[in-house]
PDB file of C-alpha atoms in Angstrom:
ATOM      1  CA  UNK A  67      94.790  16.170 -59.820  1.00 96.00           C
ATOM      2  CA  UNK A  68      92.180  13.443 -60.116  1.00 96.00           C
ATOM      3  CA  UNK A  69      93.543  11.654 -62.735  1.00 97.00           C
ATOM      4  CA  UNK A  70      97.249  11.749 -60.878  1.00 97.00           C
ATOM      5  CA  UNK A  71      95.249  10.343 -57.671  1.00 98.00           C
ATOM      6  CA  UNK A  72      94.129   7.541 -59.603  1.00 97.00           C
ATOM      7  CA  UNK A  73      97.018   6.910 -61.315  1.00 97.00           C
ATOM      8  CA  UNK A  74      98.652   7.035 -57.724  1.00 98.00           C
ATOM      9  CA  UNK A  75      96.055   4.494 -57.002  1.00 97.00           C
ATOM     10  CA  UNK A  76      96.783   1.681 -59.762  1.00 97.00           C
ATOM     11  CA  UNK A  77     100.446   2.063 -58.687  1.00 97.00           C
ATOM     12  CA  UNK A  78     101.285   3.492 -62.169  1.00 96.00           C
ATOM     13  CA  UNK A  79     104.872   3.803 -63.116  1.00 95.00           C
ATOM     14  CA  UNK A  80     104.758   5.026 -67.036  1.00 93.00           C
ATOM     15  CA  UNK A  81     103.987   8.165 -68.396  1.00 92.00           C
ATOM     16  CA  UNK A  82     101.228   7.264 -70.609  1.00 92.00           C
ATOM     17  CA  UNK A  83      99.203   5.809 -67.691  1.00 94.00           C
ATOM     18  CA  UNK A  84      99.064   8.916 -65.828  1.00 94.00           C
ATOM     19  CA  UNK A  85      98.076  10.870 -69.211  1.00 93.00           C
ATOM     20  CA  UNK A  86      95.755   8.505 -69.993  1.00 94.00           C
ATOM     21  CA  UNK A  87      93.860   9.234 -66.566  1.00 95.00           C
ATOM     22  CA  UNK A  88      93.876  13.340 -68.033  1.00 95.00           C
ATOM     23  CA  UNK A  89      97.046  14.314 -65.880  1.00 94.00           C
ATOM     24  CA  UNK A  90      99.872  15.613 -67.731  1.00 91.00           C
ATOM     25  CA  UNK A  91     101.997  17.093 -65.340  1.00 89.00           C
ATOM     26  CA  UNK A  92     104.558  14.503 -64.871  1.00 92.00           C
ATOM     27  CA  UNK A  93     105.653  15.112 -68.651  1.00 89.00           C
ATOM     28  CA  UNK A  94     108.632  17.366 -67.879  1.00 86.00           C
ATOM     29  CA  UNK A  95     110.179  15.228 -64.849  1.00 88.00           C
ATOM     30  CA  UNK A  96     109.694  12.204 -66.974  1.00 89.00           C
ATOM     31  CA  UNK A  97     111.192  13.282 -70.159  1.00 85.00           C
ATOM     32  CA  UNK A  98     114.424  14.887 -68.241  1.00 86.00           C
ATOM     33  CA  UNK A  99     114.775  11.793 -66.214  1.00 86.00           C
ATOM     34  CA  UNK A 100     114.955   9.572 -69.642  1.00 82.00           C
ATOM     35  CA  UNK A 101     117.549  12.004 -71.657  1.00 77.00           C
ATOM     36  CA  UNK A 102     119.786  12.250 -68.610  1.00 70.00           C
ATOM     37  CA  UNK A 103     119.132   8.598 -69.048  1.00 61.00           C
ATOM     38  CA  UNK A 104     120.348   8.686 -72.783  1.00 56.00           C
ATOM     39  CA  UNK A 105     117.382   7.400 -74.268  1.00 54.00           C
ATOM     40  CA  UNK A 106     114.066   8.318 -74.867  1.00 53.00           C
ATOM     41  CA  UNK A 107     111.768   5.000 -74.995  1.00 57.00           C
ATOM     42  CA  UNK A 108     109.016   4.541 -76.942  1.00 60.00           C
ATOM     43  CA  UNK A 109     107.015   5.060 -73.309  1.00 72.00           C
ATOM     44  CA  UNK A 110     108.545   7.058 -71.088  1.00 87.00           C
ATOM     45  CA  UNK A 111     108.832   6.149 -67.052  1.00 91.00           C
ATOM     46  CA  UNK A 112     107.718   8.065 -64.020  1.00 94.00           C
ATOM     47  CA  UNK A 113     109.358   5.205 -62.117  1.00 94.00           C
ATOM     48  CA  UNK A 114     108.028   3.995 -58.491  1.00 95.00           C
ATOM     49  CA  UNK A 115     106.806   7.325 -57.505  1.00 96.00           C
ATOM     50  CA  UNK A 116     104.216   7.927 -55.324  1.00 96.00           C
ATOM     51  CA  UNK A 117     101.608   5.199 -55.919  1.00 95.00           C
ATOM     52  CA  UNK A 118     103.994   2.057 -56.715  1.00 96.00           C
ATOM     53  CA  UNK A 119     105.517   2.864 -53.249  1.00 97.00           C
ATOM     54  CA  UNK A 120     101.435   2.708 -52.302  1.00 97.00           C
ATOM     55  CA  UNK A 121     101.124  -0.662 -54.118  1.00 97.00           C
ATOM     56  CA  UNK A 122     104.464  -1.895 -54.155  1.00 96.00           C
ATOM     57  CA  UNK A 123     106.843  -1.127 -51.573  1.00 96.00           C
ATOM     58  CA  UNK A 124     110.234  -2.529 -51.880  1.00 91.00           C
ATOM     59  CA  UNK A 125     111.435  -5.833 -51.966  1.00 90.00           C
ATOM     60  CA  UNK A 126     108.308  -7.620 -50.998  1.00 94.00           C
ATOM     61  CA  UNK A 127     106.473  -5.673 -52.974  1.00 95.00           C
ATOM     62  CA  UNK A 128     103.772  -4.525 -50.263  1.00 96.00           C
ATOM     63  CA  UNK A 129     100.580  -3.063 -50.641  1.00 97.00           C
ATOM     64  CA  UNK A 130     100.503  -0.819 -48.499  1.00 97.00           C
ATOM     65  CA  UNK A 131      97.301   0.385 -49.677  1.00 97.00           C
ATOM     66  CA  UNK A 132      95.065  -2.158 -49.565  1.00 96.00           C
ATOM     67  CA  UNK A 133      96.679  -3.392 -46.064  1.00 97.00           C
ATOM     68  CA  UNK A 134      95.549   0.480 -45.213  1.00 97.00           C
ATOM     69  CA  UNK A 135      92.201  -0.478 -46.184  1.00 96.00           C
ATOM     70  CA  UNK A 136      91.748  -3.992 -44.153  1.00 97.00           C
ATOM     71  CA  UNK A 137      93.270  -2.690 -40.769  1.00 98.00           C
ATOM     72  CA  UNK A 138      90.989   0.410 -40.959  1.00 98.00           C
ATOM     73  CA  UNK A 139      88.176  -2.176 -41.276  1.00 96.00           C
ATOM     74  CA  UNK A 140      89.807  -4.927 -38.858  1.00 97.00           C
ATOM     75  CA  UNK A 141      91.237  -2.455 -36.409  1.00 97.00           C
ATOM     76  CA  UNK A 142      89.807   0.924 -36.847  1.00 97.00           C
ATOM     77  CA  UNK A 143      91.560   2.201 -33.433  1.00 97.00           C
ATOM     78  CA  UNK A 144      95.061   1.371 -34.263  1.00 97.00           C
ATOM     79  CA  UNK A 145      97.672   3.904 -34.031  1.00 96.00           C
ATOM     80  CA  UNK A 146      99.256   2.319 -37.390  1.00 97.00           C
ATOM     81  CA  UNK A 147      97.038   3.410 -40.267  1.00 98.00           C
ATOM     82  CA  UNK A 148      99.660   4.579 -41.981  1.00 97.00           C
ATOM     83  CA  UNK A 149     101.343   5.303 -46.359  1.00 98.00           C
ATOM     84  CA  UNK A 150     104.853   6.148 -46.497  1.00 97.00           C
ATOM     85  CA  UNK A 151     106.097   6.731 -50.157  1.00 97.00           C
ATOM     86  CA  UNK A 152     109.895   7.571 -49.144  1.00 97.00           C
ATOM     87  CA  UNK A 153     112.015   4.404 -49.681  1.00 96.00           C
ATOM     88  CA  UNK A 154     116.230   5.415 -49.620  1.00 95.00           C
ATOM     89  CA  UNK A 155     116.990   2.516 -51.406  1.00 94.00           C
ATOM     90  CA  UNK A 156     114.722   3.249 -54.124  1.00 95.00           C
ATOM     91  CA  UNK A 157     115.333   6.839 -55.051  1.00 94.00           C
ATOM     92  CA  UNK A 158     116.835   5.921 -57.852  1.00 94.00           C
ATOM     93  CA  UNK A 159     114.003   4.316 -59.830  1.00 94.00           C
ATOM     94  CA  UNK A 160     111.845   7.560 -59.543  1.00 94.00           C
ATOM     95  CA  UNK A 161     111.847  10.454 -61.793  1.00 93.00           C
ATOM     96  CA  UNK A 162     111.582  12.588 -58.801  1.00 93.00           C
ATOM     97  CA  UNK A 163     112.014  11.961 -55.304  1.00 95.00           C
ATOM     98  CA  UNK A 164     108.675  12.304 -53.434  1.00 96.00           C
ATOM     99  CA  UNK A 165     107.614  15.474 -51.503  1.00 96.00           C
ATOM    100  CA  UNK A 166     104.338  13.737 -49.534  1.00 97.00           C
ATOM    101  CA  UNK A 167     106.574  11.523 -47.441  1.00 97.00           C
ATOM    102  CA  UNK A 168     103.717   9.860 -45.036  1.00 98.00           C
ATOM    103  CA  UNK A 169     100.082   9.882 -44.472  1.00 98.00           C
ATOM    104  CA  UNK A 170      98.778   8.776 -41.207  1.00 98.00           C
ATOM    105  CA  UNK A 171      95.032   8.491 -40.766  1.00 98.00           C
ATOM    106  CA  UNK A 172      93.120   7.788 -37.357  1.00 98.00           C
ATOM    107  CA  UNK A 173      89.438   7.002 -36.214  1.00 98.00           C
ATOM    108  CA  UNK A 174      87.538   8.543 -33.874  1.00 98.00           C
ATOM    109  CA  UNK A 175      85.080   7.557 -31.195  1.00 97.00           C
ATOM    110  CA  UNK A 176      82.573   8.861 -33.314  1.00 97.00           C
ATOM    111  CA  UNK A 177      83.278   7.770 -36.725  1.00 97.00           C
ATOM    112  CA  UNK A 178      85.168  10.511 -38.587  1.00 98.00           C
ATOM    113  CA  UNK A 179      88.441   9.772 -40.785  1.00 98.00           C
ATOM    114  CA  UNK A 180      91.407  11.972 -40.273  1.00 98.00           C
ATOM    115  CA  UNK A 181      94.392  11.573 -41.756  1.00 98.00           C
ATOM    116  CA  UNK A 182      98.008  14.111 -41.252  1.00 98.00           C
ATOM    117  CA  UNK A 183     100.367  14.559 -44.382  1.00 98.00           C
ATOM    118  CA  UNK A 184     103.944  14.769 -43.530  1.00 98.00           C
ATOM    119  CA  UNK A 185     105.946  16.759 -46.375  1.00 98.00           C
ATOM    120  CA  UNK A 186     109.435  16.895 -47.316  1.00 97.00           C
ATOM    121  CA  UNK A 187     109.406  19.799 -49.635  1.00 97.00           C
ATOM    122  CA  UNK A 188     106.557  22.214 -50.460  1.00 96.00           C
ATOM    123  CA  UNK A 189     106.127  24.763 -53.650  1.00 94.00           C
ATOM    124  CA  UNK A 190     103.908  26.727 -51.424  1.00 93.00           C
ATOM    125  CA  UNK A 191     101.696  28.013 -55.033  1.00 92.00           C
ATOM    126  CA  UNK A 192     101.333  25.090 -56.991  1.00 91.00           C
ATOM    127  CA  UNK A 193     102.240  21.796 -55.733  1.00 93.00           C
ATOM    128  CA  UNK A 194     100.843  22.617 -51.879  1.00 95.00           C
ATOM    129  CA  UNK A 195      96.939  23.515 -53.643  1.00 93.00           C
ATOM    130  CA  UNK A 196      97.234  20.275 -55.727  1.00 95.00           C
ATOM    131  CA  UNK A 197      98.425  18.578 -53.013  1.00 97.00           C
ATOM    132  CA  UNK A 198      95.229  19.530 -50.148  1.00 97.00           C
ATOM    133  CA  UNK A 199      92.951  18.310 -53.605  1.00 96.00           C
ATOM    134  CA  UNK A 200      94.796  15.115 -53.296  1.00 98.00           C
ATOM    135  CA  UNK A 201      94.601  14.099 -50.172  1.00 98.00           C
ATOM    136  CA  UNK A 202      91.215  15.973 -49.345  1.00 97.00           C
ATOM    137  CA  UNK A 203      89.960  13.361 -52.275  1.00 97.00           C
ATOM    138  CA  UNK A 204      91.944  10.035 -51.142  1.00 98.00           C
ATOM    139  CA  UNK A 205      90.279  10.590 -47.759  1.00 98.00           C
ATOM    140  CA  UNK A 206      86.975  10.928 -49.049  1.00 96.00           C
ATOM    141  CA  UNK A 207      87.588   8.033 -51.363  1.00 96.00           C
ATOM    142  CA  UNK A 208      89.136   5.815 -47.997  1.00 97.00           C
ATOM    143  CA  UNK A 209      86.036   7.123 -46.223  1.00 96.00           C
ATOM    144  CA  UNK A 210      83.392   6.153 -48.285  1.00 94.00           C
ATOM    145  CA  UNK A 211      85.472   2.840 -48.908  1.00 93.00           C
ATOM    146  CA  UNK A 212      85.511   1.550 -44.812  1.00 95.00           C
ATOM    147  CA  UNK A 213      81.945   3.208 -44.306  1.00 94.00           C
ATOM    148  CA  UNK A 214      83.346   5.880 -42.210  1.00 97.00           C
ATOM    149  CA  UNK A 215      83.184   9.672 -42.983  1.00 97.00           C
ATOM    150  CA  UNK A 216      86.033  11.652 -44.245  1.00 97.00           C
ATOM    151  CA  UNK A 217      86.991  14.333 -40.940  1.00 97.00           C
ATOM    152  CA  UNK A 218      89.851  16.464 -40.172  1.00 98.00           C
ATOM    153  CA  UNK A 219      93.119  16.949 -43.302  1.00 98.00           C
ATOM    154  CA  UNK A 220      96.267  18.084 -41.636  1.00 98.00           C
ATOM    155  CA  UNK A 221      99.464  19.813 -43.512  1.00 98.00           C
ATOM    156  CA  UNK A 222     103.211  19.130 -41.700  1.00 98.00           C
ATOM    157  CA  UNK A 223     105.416  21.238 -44.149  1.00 98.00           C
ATOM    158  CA  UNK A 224     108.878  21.130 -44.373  1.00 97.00           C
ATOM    159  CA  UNK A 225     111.221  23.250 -46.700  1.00 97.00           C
ATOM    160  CA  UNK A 226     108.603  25.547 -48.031  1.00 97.00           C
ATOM    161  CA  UNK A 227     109.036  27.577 -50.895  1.00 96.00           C
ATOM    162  CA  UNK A 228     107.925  30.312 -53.065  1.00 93.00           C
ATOM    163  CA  UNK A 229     109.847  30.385 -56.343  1.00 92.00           C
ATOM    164  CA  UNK A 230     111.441  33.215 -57.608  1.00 92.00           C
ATOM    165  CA  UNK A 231     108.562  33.402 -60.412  1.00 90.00           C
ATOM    166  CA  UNK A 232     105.734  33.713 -58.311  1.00 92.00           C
ATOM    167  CA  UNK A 233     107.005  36.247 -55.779  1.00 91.00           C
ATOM    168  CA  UNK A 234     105.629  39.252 -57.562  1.00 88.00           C
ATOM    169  CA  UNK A 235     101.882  37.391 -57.744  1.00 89.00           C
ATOM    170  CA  UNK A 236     102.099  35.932 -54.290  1.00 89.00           C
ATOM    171  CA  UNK A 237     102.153  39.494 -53.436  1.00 87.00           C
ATOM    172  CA  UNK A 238      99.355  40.359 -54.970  1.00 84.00           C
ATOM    173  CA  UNK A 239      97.658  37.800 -53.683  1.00 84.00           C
ATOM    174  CA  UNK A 240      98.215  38.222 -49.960  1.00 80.00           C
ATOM    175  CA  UNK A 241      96.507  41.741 -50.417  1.00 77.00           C
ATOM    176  CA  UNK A 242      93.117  39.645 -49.735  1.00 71.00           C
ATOM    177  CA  UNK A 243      90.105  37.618 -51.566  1.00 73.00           C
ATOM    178  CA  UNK A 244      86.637  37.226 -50.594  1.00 77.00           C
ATOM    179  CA  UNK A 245      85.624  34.399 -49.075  1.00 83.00           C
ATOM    180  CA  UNK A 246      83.208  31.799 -50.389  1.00 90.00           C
ATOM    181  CA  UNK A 247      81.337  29.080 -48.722  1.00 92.00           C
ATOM    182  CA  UNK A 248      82.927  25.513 -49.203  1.00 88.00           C
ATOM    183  CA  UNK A 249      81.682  23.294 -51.830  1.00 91.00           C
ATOM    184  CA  UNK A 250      80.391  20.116 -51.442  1.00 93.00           C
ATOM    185  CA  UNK A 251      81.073  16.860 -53.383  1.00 93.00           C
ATOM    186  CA  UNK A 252      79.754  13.313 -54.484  1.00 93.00           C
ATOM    187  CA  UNK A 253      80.576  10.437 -55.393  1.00 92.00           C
ATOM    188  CA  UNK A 254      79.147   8.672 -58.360  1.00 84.00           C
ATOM    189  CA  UNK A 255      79.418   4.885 -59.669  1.00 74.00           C
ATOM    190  CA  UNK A 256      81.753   4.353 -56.959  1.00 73.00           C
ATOM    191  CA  UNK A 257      82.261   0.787 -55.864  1.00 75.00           C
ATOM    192  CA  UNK A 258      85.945   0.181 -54.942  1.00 85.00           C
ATOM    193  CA  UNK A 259      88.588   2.555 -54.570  1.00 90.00           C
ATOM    194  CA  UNK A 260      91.299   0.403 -56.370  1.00 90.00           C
ATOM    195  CA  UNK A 261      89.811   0.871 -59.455  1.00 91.00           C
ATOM    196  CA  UNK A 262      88.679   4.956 -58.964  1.00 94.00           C
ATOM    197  CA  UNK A 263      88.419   7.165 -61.805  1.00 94.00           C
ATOM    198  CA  UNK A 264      88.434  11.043 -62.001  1.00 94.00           C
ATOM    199  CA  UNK A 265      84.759  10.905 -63.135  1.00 93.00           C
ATOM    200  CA  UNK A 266      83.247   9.328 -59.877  1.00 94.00           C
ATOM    201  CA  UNK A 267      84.065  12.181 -57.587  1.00 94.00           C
ATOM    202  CA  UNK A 268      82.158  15.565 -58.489  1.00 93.00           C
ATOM    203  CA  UNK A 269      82.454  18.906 -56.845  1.00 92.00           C
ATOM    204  CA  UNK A 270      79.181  20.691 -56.248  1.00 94.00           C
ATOM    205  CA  UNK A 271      78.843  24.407 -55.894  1.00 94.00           C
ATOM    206  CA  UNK A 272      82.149  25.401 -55.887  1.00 92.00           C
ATOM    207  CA  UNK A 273      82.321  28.945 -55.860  1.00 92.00           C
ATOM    208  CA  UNK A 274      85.463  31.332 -56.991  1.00 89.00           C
ATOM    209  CA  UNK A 275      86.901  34.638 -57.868  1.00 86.00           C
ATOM    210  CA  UNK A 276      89.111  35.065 -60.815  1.00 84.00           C
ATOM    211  CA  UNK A 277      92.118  32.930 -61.822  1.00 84.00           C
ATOM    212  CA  UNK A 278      95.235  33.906 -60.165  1.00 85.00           C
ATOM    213  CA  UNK A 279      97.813  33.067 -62.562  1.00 85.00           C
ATOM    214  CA  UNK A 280     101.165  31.737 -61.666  1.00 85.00           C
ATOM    215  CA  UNK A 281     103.630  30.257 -64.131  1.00 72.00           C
ATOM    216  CA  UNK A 282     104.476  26.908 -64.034  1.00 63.00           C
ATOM    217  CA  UNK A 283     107.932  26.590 -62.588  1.00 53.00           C
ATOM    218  CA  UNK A 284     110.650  24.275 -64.032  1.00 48.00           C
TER     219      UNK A 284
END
């Protein structure tokens, strides 16, 4: 999840970048997207998923990121701190069509970052946990970046799913599992977000029971 966050972060738009950062879960949506293409290239394309949209949005090519990161600075109280990744006239150019459709963050009086996730479409057993990591880390990272402290995530789900796959497990699961107190984190070597690798953020004391294994739907 890390190394998709960072390769969110540089804007990435082939395959090899985001596998390069350790994630490897764009492979399948990638490779499909090129056959139905008719070719396979030599490196394949994610396309302006989530993080060109970030760093390039449309036509003018704005970053929305780093604009994120000024206003928070220049005008901490405004009510448009705000990344949108879902662009109609781009669909096309993506592999997949996103599912995180906006994140709006907002300061408060005291100095805490929160930021609300707006999402399209939601495999409730995979995608939603590697989502929360996501976002729980980009608000730490945007935290520590405009020397405020990361506060409150927020989940807006739309269509939300179990797949057919997981039912019998989800099941299982909803029988109950201890609870464990939450883990801390830390960042190391950190200096700028734009250039954030998986390696700088560390989770300390993370607790857990045994793997729950679902399997991978495709």
């Amino acid at each position: 999840v890390l190394g998709e966050l960072a390769a969110f972060i540089r804007g990435a738009t082939m395959l090899s970048e985001y596998k390069s950062l350790g994630c490897n879960y764009w492979d399948a949506n990638a490779l499909a997207w090129a056959a139905n293409a008719g070719k396979l290239p030599k490196d394949i394309k994610v396309g302006k998923v989530y993080g060109a949209q970030w760093r390039k949005w449309g036509r003018t090519e704005k970053d929305q990121l780093a604009e994120l990161i000024k206003n928070l600075r220049d005008d901490p109280f405004s009510r448009r701190h705000l990344l949108t990744t879902y662009n109609p006239e781009e669909l096309w150019l993506a592999c997949l069509p996103p599912c995180h459709l906006l994140a709006q963050f907002n300061v408060t009086s005291d100095g805490y970052l929160d930021c609300a996730v707006t999402m399209r479409s939601v495999d409730l057993m995979l995608g939603l946990p590697a989502d929360v990591v996501l976002y729980a880390s980009l608000l730490i990272l945007i935290a520590a970046h405009t020397a405020l402290k990361p506060g409150t995530l927020t989940f807006m789900l739309g269509d939300t799913h179990v797949y057919d796959n997981h039912i019998k497990t989800w099941n299982d699961q909803q029988h109950g599992f201890p609870a464990y107190p939450a883990p801390t984190w830390e960042l190391s070597g950190f200096g700028n977000i734009l250039s954030f690798v998986p390696d700088d953020l560390e989770l300390l004391n993370y607790q857990h029971g045994e793997k729950i294994d679902y399997t991978f739907n495709v």
